[in-house]
Amino acid sequence: INDINDYLHFSEWAYVVLVIYHAPVMILALIGNFVVLYGTLKFNAISMDSVSLIFLEHLAFTDFTIAFLSGATILVTLLSRKWVLGTAMCFIQGMVGYIPTFCELLTLVIISGYRVFVLLRPFTAQNLGKRHGKRIMAGVWALSILFVVNAVCIMGQYTFFDPFILACNTSGLSADRSQLPYTIVCVVLFGGLPVLLIIVSNLTILYIASKYAGKKAGKRAAVSRNAIITVSAVSWVFVVSVTPLCLRAMLQVLTVPMPSWFYIMQVELYYV
């Protein structure tokens, strides 16, 4: 799904717009996530419970990795108007890049679910520490790697460099129709279900926040409510940005043709 050659079919003005938009988004993603990681790891600059801090650090790391592997490669390709990063980087960008992308999606699921758990079981949540957070994130990374292994070995998707046209191409999923039910199940489990869980979790968070606001008053209640709404808002931005990506995966599985502008839209929206 990472065939960035679609960027090369646009007119001059579209190139200018994409570069002007894409460059600052990528740079801000790299700088912002580096600051988060550096501040938390070296100076313990963010005050929150240890489990949430582990989740935040992993989210920043995956976001930084995505900005570097995908954002930087797309910007270089836009500026050079051809793939100049070689065969190895083509594979890394196309396939290895899936690992932090899926890890970020699962991390948002975990963060949203954990917020609900904290609100519903606050005393139980207090007994959780860094050890539990690290175990959860180890499981998230293992599932993300499994996703890529499954995509390459079973679903038949791979990335290859074409030296004749200087392009990095990602193959479609396996054309074997007997494998279609399995492919659809994988796309739903790895894409649709996590997005659905994020939506349900954050609807629950917003409901609890509104209910809490109706019962409590004062400055402390307002701060807590604003914090809950902020967490939900960030998650909803992620849902809006990642939904077109999941939709494109489903359409690809069903072999529905898609215009290149839809690919550009879902990629650029994801980087927001």
mmCIF file of C-alpha atoms in Angstrom:
data_model
loop_
_atom_site.group_PDB
_atom_site.id
_atom_site.type_symbol
_atom_site.label_atom_id
_atom_site.label_comp_id
_atom_site.label_asym_id
_atom_site.label_seq_id
_atom_site.Cartn_x
_atom_site.Cartn_y
_atom_site.Cartn_z
ATOM 1 C CA ILE A 1 0.000 0.000 0.000
ATOM 2 C CA ASN A 2 3.090 2.241 0.125
ATOM 3 C CA ASP A 3 3.604 2.769 -3.622
ATOM 4 C CA ILE A 4 4.750 6.388 -3.503
ATOM 5 C CA ASN A 5 5.166 6.561 -7.283
ATOM 6 C CA ASP A 6 1.614 7.965 -7.384
ATOM 7 C CA TYR A 7 3.223 11.221 -6.268
ATOM 8 C CA LEU A 8 5.127 11.412 -9.535
ATOM 9 C CA HIS A 9 2.058 11.790 -11.779
ATOM 10 C CA PHE A 10 1.041 15.269 -10.639
ATOM 11 C CA SER A 11 1.459 18.628 -12.335
ATOM 12 C CA GLU A 12 4.033 21.287 -11.357
ATOM 13 C CA TRP A 13 1.692 23.200 -9.076
ATOM 14 C CA ALA A 14 0.690 19.983 -7.301
ATOM 15 C CA TYR A 15 4.372 19.245 -6.658
ATOM 16 C CA VAL A 16 4.839 22.653 -5.079
ATOM 17 C CA VAL A 17 1.753 22.242 -2.864
ATOM 18 C CA LEU A 18 2.796 18.753 -1.739
ATOM 19 C CA VAL A 19 6.365 19.806 -0.911
ATOM 20 C CA ILE A 20 5.215 22.935 0.964
ATOM 21 C CA TYR A 21 2.764 20.843 2.970
ATOM 22 C CA HIS A 22 4.778 17.673 3.427
ATOM 23 C CA ALA A 23 8.139 19.170 4.436
ATOM 24 C CA PRO A 24 7.015 21.080 7.577
ATOM 25 C CA VAL A 25 4.748 18.211 8.704
ATOM 26 C CA MET A 26 7.647 15.752 8.494
ATOM 27 C CA ILE A 27 10.113 18.134 10.173
ATOM 28 C CA LEU A 28 7.690 18.939 13.000
ATOM 29 C CA ALA A 29 7.002 15.216 13.506
ATOM 30 C CA LEU A 30 10.717 14.465 13.784
ATOM 31 C CA ILE A 31 11.489 17.389 16.096
ATOM 32 C CA GLY A 32 8.359 17.073 18.244
ATOM 33 C CA ASN A 33 8.686 13.356 18.899
ATOM 34 C CA PHE A 34 12.427 13.653 19.526
ATOM 35 C CA VAL A 35 11.742 16.333 22.148
ATOM 36 C CA VAL A 36 9.150 14.097 23.818
ATOM 37 C CA LEU A 37 11.553 11.128 23.943
ATOM 38 C CA TYR A 38 14.560 13.195 25.044
ATOM 39 C CA GLY A 39 12.575 15.075 27.684
ATOM 40 C CA THR A 40 10.986 11.975 29.215
ATOM 41 C CA LEU A 41 14.000 9.671 29.105
ATOM 42 C CA LYS A 42 16.676 12.140 30.225
ATOM 43 C CA PHE A 43 14.844 14.706 32.348
ATOM 44 C CA ASN A 44 11.587 12.957 33.306
ATOM 45 C CA ALA A 45 9.916 16.112 32.044
ATOM 46 C CA ILE A 46 6.357 14.779 31.725
ATOM 47 C CA SER A 47 4.417 14.091 34.906
ATOM 48 C CA MET A 48 1.993 11.188 34.589
ATOM 49 C CA ASP A 49 1.566 7.643 35.851
ATOM 50 C CA SER A 50 4.336 5.229 34.870
ATOM 51 C CA VAL A 51 2.163 3.056 32.617
ATOM 52 C CA SER A 52 0.873 6.008 30.592
ATOM 53 C CA LEU A 53 4.441 7.307 30.301
ATOM 54 C CA ILE A 54 5.600 3.989 28.789
ATOM 55 C CA PHE A 55 2.751 4.161 26.273
ATOM 56 C CA LEU A 56 3.545 7.791 25.430
ATOM 57 C CA GLU A 57 7.242 7.057 24.870
ATOM 58 C CA HIS A 58 6.430 4.175 22.536
ATOM 59 C CA LEU A 59 3.891 6.310 20.669
ATOM 60 C CA ALA A 60 6.509 9.036 20.187
ATOM 61 C CA PHE A 61 9.091 6.482 19.027
ATOM 62 C CA THR A 62 6.751 4.882 16.475
ATOM 63 C CA ASP A 63 5.662 8.301 15.203
ATOM 64 C CA PHE A 64 9.301 9.402 14.860
ATOM 65 C CA THR A 65 10.127 6.192 12.988
ATOM 66 C CA ILE A 66 7.193 6.624 10.611
ATOM 67 C CA ALA A 67 8.158 10.237 9.908
ATOM 68 C CA PHE A 68 11.712 9.136 9.116
ATOM 69 C CA LEU A 69 11.003 5.960 7.115
ATOM 70 C CA SER A 70 7.967 7.150 5.172
ATOM 71 C CA GLY A 71 7.863 10.938 5.500
ATOM 72 C CA ALA A 72 11.502 11.534 4.614
ATOM 73 C CA THR A 73 11.486 9.048 1.729
ATOM 74 C CA ILE A 74 8.377 10.615 0.222
ATOM 75 C CA LEU A 75 9.909 14.094 0.493
ATOM 76 C CA VAL A 76 13.157 12.955 -1.158
ATOM 77 C CA THR A 77 11.166 11.269 -3.934
ATOM 78 C CA LEU A 78 9.084 14.399 -4.445
ATOM 79 C CA LEU A 79 12.191 16.564 -4.749
ATOM 80 C CA SER A 80 14.108 14.167 -7.023
ATOM 81 C CA ARG A 81 11.004 12.938 -8.904
ATOM 82 C CA LYS A 82 12.369 9.398 -8.922
ATOM 83 C CA TRP A 83 13.435 6.752 -6.418
ATOM 84 C CA VAL A 84 17.073 7.463 -5.533
ATOM 85 C CA LEU A 85 17.375 5.608 -2.226
ATOM 86 C CA GLY A 86 18.242 2.173 -3.593
ATOM 87 C CA THR A 87 16.913 -1.367 -3.205
ATOM 88 C CA ALA A 88 17.441 -1.790 0.541
ATOM 89 C CA MET A 89 15.653 1.444 1.456
ATOM 90 C CA CYS A 90 12.831 0.493 -0.901
ATOM 91 C CA PHE A 91 12.207 -2.678 1.107
ATOM 92 C CA ILE A 92 12.641 -0.881 4.448
ATOM 93 C CA GLN A 93 10.238 1.900 3.490
ATOM 94 C CA GLY A 94 7.697 -0.424 1.939
ATOM 95 C CA MET A 95 7.609 -3.404 4.286
ATOM 96 C CA VAL A 96 9.601 -2.738 7.464
ATOM 97 C CA GLY A 97 7.791 0.615 7.666
ATOM 98 C CA TYR A 98 4.581 -1.321 8.311
ATOM 99 C CA ILE A 99 5.870 -2.379 11.732
ATOM 100 C CA PRO A 100 5.885 1.075 13.422
ATOM 101 C CA THR A 101 2.713 2.053 11.549
ATOM 102 C CA PHE A 102 0.736 -0.896 12.896
ATOM 103 C CA CYS A 103 2.443 -0.517 16.279
ATOM 104 C CA GLU A 104 1.224 3.088 16.439
ATOM 105 C CA LEU A 105 -2.310 1.953 15.647
ATOM 106 C CA LEU A 106 -2.226 -0.681 18.395
ATOM 107 C CA THR A 107 -0.652 1.774 20.843
ATOM 108 C CA LEU A 108 -3.583 4.154 20.328
ATOM 109 C CA VAL A 109 -5.911 1.222 21.020
ATOM 110 C CA ILE A 110 -4.005 0.450 24.234
ATOM 111 C CA ILE A 111 -3.934 4.096 25.357
ATOM 112 C CA SER A 112 -7.663 4.546 24.719
ATOM 113 C CA GLY A 113 -8.518 1.283 26.482
ATOM 114 C CA TYR A 114 -6.235 2.091 29.396
ATOM 115 C CA ARG A 115 -7.896 5.482 29.865
ATOM 116 C CA VAL A 116 -11.253 3.744 30.126
ATOM 117 C CA PHE A 117 -9.773 1.219 32.588
ATOM 118 C CA VAL A 118 -8.336 4.013 34.759
ATOM 119 C CA LEU A 119 -11.683 5.795 34.851
ATOM 120 C CA LEU A 120 -13.653 2.646 35.681
ATOM 121 C CA ARG A 121 -11.092 0.916 37.966
ATOM 122 C CA PRO A 122 -8.905 3.691 39.406
ATOM 123 C CA PHE A 123 -7.693 1.751 42.446
ATOM 124 C CA THR A 124 -6.724 -1.314 40.399
ATOM 125 C CA ALA A 125 -4.908 0.929 37.917
ATOM 126 C CA GLN A 126 -2.779 2.345 40.742
ATOM 127 C CA ASN A 127 -1.221 -1.086 41.261
ATOM 128 C CA LEU A 128 0.104 -1.201 37.692
ATOM 129 C CA GLY A 129 3.699 -0.079 37.065
ATOM 130 C CA LYS A 130 6.359 0.182 34.394
ATOM 131 C CA ARG A 131 6.785 -3.589 34.313
ATOM 132 C CA HIS A 132 3.188 -4.037 33.167
ATOM 133 C CA GLY A 133 3.471 -1.245 30.595
ATOM 134 C CA LYS A 134 6.646 -2.743 29.120
ATOM 135 C CA ARG A 135 5.050 -6.185 28.854
ATOM 136 C CA ILE A 136 2.038 -4.739 27.054
ATOM 137 C CA MET A 137 4.229 -2.825 24.588
ATOM 138 C CA ALA A 138 6.398 -5.910 23.995
ATOM 139 C CA GLY A 139 3.205 -7.697 22.958
ATOM 140 C CA VAL A 140 2.270 -4.790 20.677
ATOM 141 C CA TRP A 141 5.636 -4.925 18.893
ATOM 142 C CA ALA A 142 5.385 -8.711 18.547
ATOM 143 C CA LEU A 143 1.941 -8.406 16.933
ATOM 144 C CA SER A 144 3.227 -5.670 14.606
ATOM 145 C CA ILE A 145 6.101 -7.870 13.422
ATOM 146 C CA LEU A 146 3.662 -10.764 12.993
ATOM 147 C CA PHE A 147 1.512 -8.500 10.820
ATOM 148 C CA VAL A 148 4.406 -7.847 8.413
ATOM 149 C CA VAL A 149 5.477 -11.515 8.344
ATOM 150 C CA ASN A 150 1.871 -12.471 7.583
ATOM 151 C CA ALA A 151 1.589 -9.846 4.823
ATOM 152 C CA VAL A 152 4.786 -11.038 3.107
ATOM 153 C CA CYS A 153 4.722 -14.810 3.655
ATOM 154 C CA ILE A 154 1.003 -15.600 3.507
ATOM 155 C CA MET A 155 -0.852 -12.673 1.914
ATOM 156 C CA GLY A 156 1.735 -12.317 -0.863
ATOM 157 C CA GLN A 157 2.593 -8.623 -0.566
ATOM 158 C CA TYR A 158 6.151 -7.425 -1.083
ATOM 159 C CA THR A 159 8.165 -4.362 -2.103
ATOM 160 C CA PHE A 160 10.664 -4.300 -4.961
ATOM 161 C CA PHE A 161 12.907 -1.755 -6.683
ATOM 162 C CA ASP A 162 12.633 -1.375 -10.473
ATOM 163 C CA PRO A 163 16.025 -0.080 -11.734
ATOM 164 C CA PHE A 164 14.752 0.528 -15.263
ATOM 165 C CA ILE A 165 12.228 3.206 -14.285
ATOM 166 C CA LEU A 166 13.872 4.136 -10.953
ATOM 167 C CA ALA A 167 10.749 3.366 -8.955
ATOM 168 C CA CYS A 168 9.923 1.612 -5.687
ATOM 169 C CA ASN A 169 6.827 -0.544 -6.121
ATOM 170 C CA THR A 170 4.673 -2.456 -3.678
ATOM 171 C CA SER A 171 2.895 -5.491 -5.078
ATOM 172 C CA GLY A 172 -0.772 -6.085 -4.484
ATOM 173 C CA LEU A 173 -2.039 -8.761 -2.165
ATOM 174 C CA SER A 174 -2.184 -12.321 -3.420
ATOM 175 C CA ALA A 175 -4.462 -12.737 -6.430
ATOM 176 C CA ASP A 176 -5.403 -16.252 -5.309
ATOM 177 C CA ARG A 177 -9.171 -16.035 -4.891
ATOM 178 C CA SER A 178 -9.174 -19.059 -2.567
ATOM 179 C CA GLN A 179 -7.186 -16.924 -0.125
ATOM 180 C CA LEU A 180 -9.664 -14.035 -0.236
ATOM 181 C CA PRO A 181 -11.624 -14.948 2.951
ATOM 182 C CA TYR A 182 -8.387 -15.223 4.935
ATOM 183 C CA THR A 183 -7.127 -11.909 3.505
ATOM 184 C CA ILE A 184 -10.371 -10.131 4.403
ATOM 185 C CA VAL A 185 -10.237 -11.506 7.959
ATOM 186 C CA CYS A 186 -6.626 -10.263 8.309
ATOM 187 C CA VAL A 187 -7.476 -6.788 7.020
ATOM 188 C CA VAL A 188 -10.442 -6.553 9.417
ATOM 189 C CA LEU A 189 -8.425 -7.820 12.403
ATOM 190 C CA PHE A 190 -5.321 -5.714 11.699
ATOM 191 C CA GLY A 191 -7.101 -2.592 10.447
ATOM 192 C CA GLY A 192 -10.847 -2.326 10.986
ATOM 193 C CA LEU A 193 -11.041 -3.818 14.492
ATOM 194 C CA PRO A 194 -8.351 -1.538 16.053
ATOM 195 C CA VAL A 195 -10.042 1.553 14.619
ATOM 196 C CA LEU A 196 -13.411 0.349 15.929
ATOM 197 C CA LEU A 197 -11.915 -0.229 19.391
ATOM 198 C CA ILE A 198 -10.455 3.305 19.403
ATOM 199 C CA ILE A 199 -13.859 4.744 18.472
ATOM 200 C CA VAL A 200 -15.750 2.745 21.130
ATOM 201 C CA SER A 201 -13.157 3.506 23.826
ATOM 202 C CA ASN A 202 -13.224 7.226 23.191
ATOM 203 C CA LEU A 203 -17.009 7.376 23.009
ATOM 204 C CA THR A 204 -16.947 5.749 26.440
ATOM 205 C CA ILE A 205 -14.358 8.268 27.667
ATOM 206 C CA LEU A 206 -16.429 11.208 26.427
ATOM 207 C CA TYR A 207 -19.562 9.786 28.058
ATOM 208 C CA ILE A 208 -17.763 9.364 31.384
ATOM 209 C CA ALA A 209 -16.319 12.879 31.087
ATOM 210 C CA SER A 210 -19.726 14.430 30.472
ATOM 211 C CA LYS A 211 -21.270 12.412 33.304
ATOM 212 C CA TYR A 212 -18.437 13.383 35.657
ATOM 213 C CA ALA A 213 -18.790 17.050 34.704
ATOM 214 C CA GLY A 214 -22.461 16.959 35.601
ATOM 215 C CA LYS A 215 -21.801 15.649 39.118
ATOM 216 C CA LYS A 216 -18.678 17.583 40.056
ATOM 217 C CA ALA A 217 -17.871 21.241 40.139
ATOM 218 C CA GLY A 218 -14.849 23.377 40.752
ATOM 219 C CA LYS A 219 -11.388 23.862 39.284
ATOM 220 C CA ARG A 220 -10.191 20.292 39.827
ATOM 221 C CA ALA A 221 -13.202 18.830 38.030
ATOM 222 C CA ALA A 222 -12.664 21.211 35.107
ATOM 223 C CA VAL A 223 -9.000 20.214 34.801
ATOM 224 C CA SER A 224 -9.860 16.504 34.865
ATOM 225 C CA ARG A 225 -12.608 16.970 32.299
ATOM 226 C CA ASN A 226 -10.314 18.934 29.985
ATOM 227 C CA ALA A 227 -7.629 16.245 30.273
ATOM 228 C CA ILE A 228 -10.112 13.515 29.352
ATOM 229 C CA ILE A 229 -11.450 15.521 26.405
ATOM 230 C CA THR A 230 -7.891 16.196 25.191
ATOM 231 C CA VAL A 231 -7.039 12.475 25.187
ATOM 232 C CA SER A 232 -10.232 11.765 23.262
ATOM 233 C CA ALA A 233 -9.587 14.557 20.776
ATOM 234 C CA VAL A 234 -6.112 13.216 19.942
ATOM 235 C CA SER A 235 -7.518 9.726 19.477
ATOM 236 C CA TRP A 236 -10.333 10.996 17.258
ATOM 237 C CA VAL A 237 -7.831 12.831 15.043
ATOM 238 C CA PHE A 238 -6.004 9.522 14.650
ATOM 239 C CA VAL A 239 -9.258 7.709 13.799
ATOM 240 C CA VAL A 240 -10.144 10.258 11.108
ATOM 241 C CA SER A 241 -6.654 10.072 9.623
ATOM 242 C CA VAL A 242 -6.240 6.293 9.630
ATOM 243 C CA THR A 243 -9.742 5.312 8.457
ATOM 244 C CA PRO A 244 -9.026 6.072 4.745
ATOM 245 C CA LEU A 245 -5.917 3.862 4.996
ATOM 246 C CA CYS A 246 -8.017 0.958 6.299
ATOM 247 C CA LEU A 247 -10.648 1.623 3.620
ATOM 248 C CA ARG A 248 -7.994 1.510 0.922
ATOM 249 C CA ALA A 249 -6.728 -1.820 2.255
ATOM 250 C CA MET A 250 -10.236 -3.265 2.098
ATOM 251 C CA LEU A 251 -10.780 -1.989 -1.453
ATOM 252 C CA GLN A 252 -7.432 -3.417 -2.478
ATOM 253 C CA VAL A 253 -8.383 -6.826 -1.117
ATOM 254 C CA LEU A 254 -11.641 -6.692 -3.100
ATOM 255 C CA THR A 255 -9.620 -5.618 -6.204
ATOM 256 C CA VAL A 256 -11.604 -2.385 -6.525
ATOM 257 C CA PRO A 257 -9.668 0.148 -8.663
ATOM 258 C CA MET A 258 -8.716 3.359 -6.861
ATOM 259 C CA PRO A 259 -7.551 6.705 -8.269
ATOM 260 C CA SER A 260 -4.103 7.941 -7.242
ATOM 261 C CA TRP A 261 -5.587 11.029 -5.541
ATOM 262 C CA PHE A 262 -7.238 8.742 -2.952
ATOM 263 C CA TYR A 263 -3.854 7.250 -2.084
ATOM 264 C CA ILE A 264 -2.296 10.714 -1.743
ATOM 265 C CA MET A 265 -5.209 11.863 0.427
ATOM 266 C CA GLN A 266 -4.979 8.936 2.849
ATOM 267 C CA VAL A 267 -1.186 9.168 3.166
ATOM 268 C CA GLU A 268 -1.065 12.928 3.728
ATOM 269 C CA LEU A 269 -4.046 12.813 6.084
ATOM 270 C CA TYR A 270 -2.264 10.133 8.088
ATOM 271 C CA TYR A 271 0.793 12.380 8.536
ATOM 272 C CA VAL A 272 -1.323 15.100 10.143
#
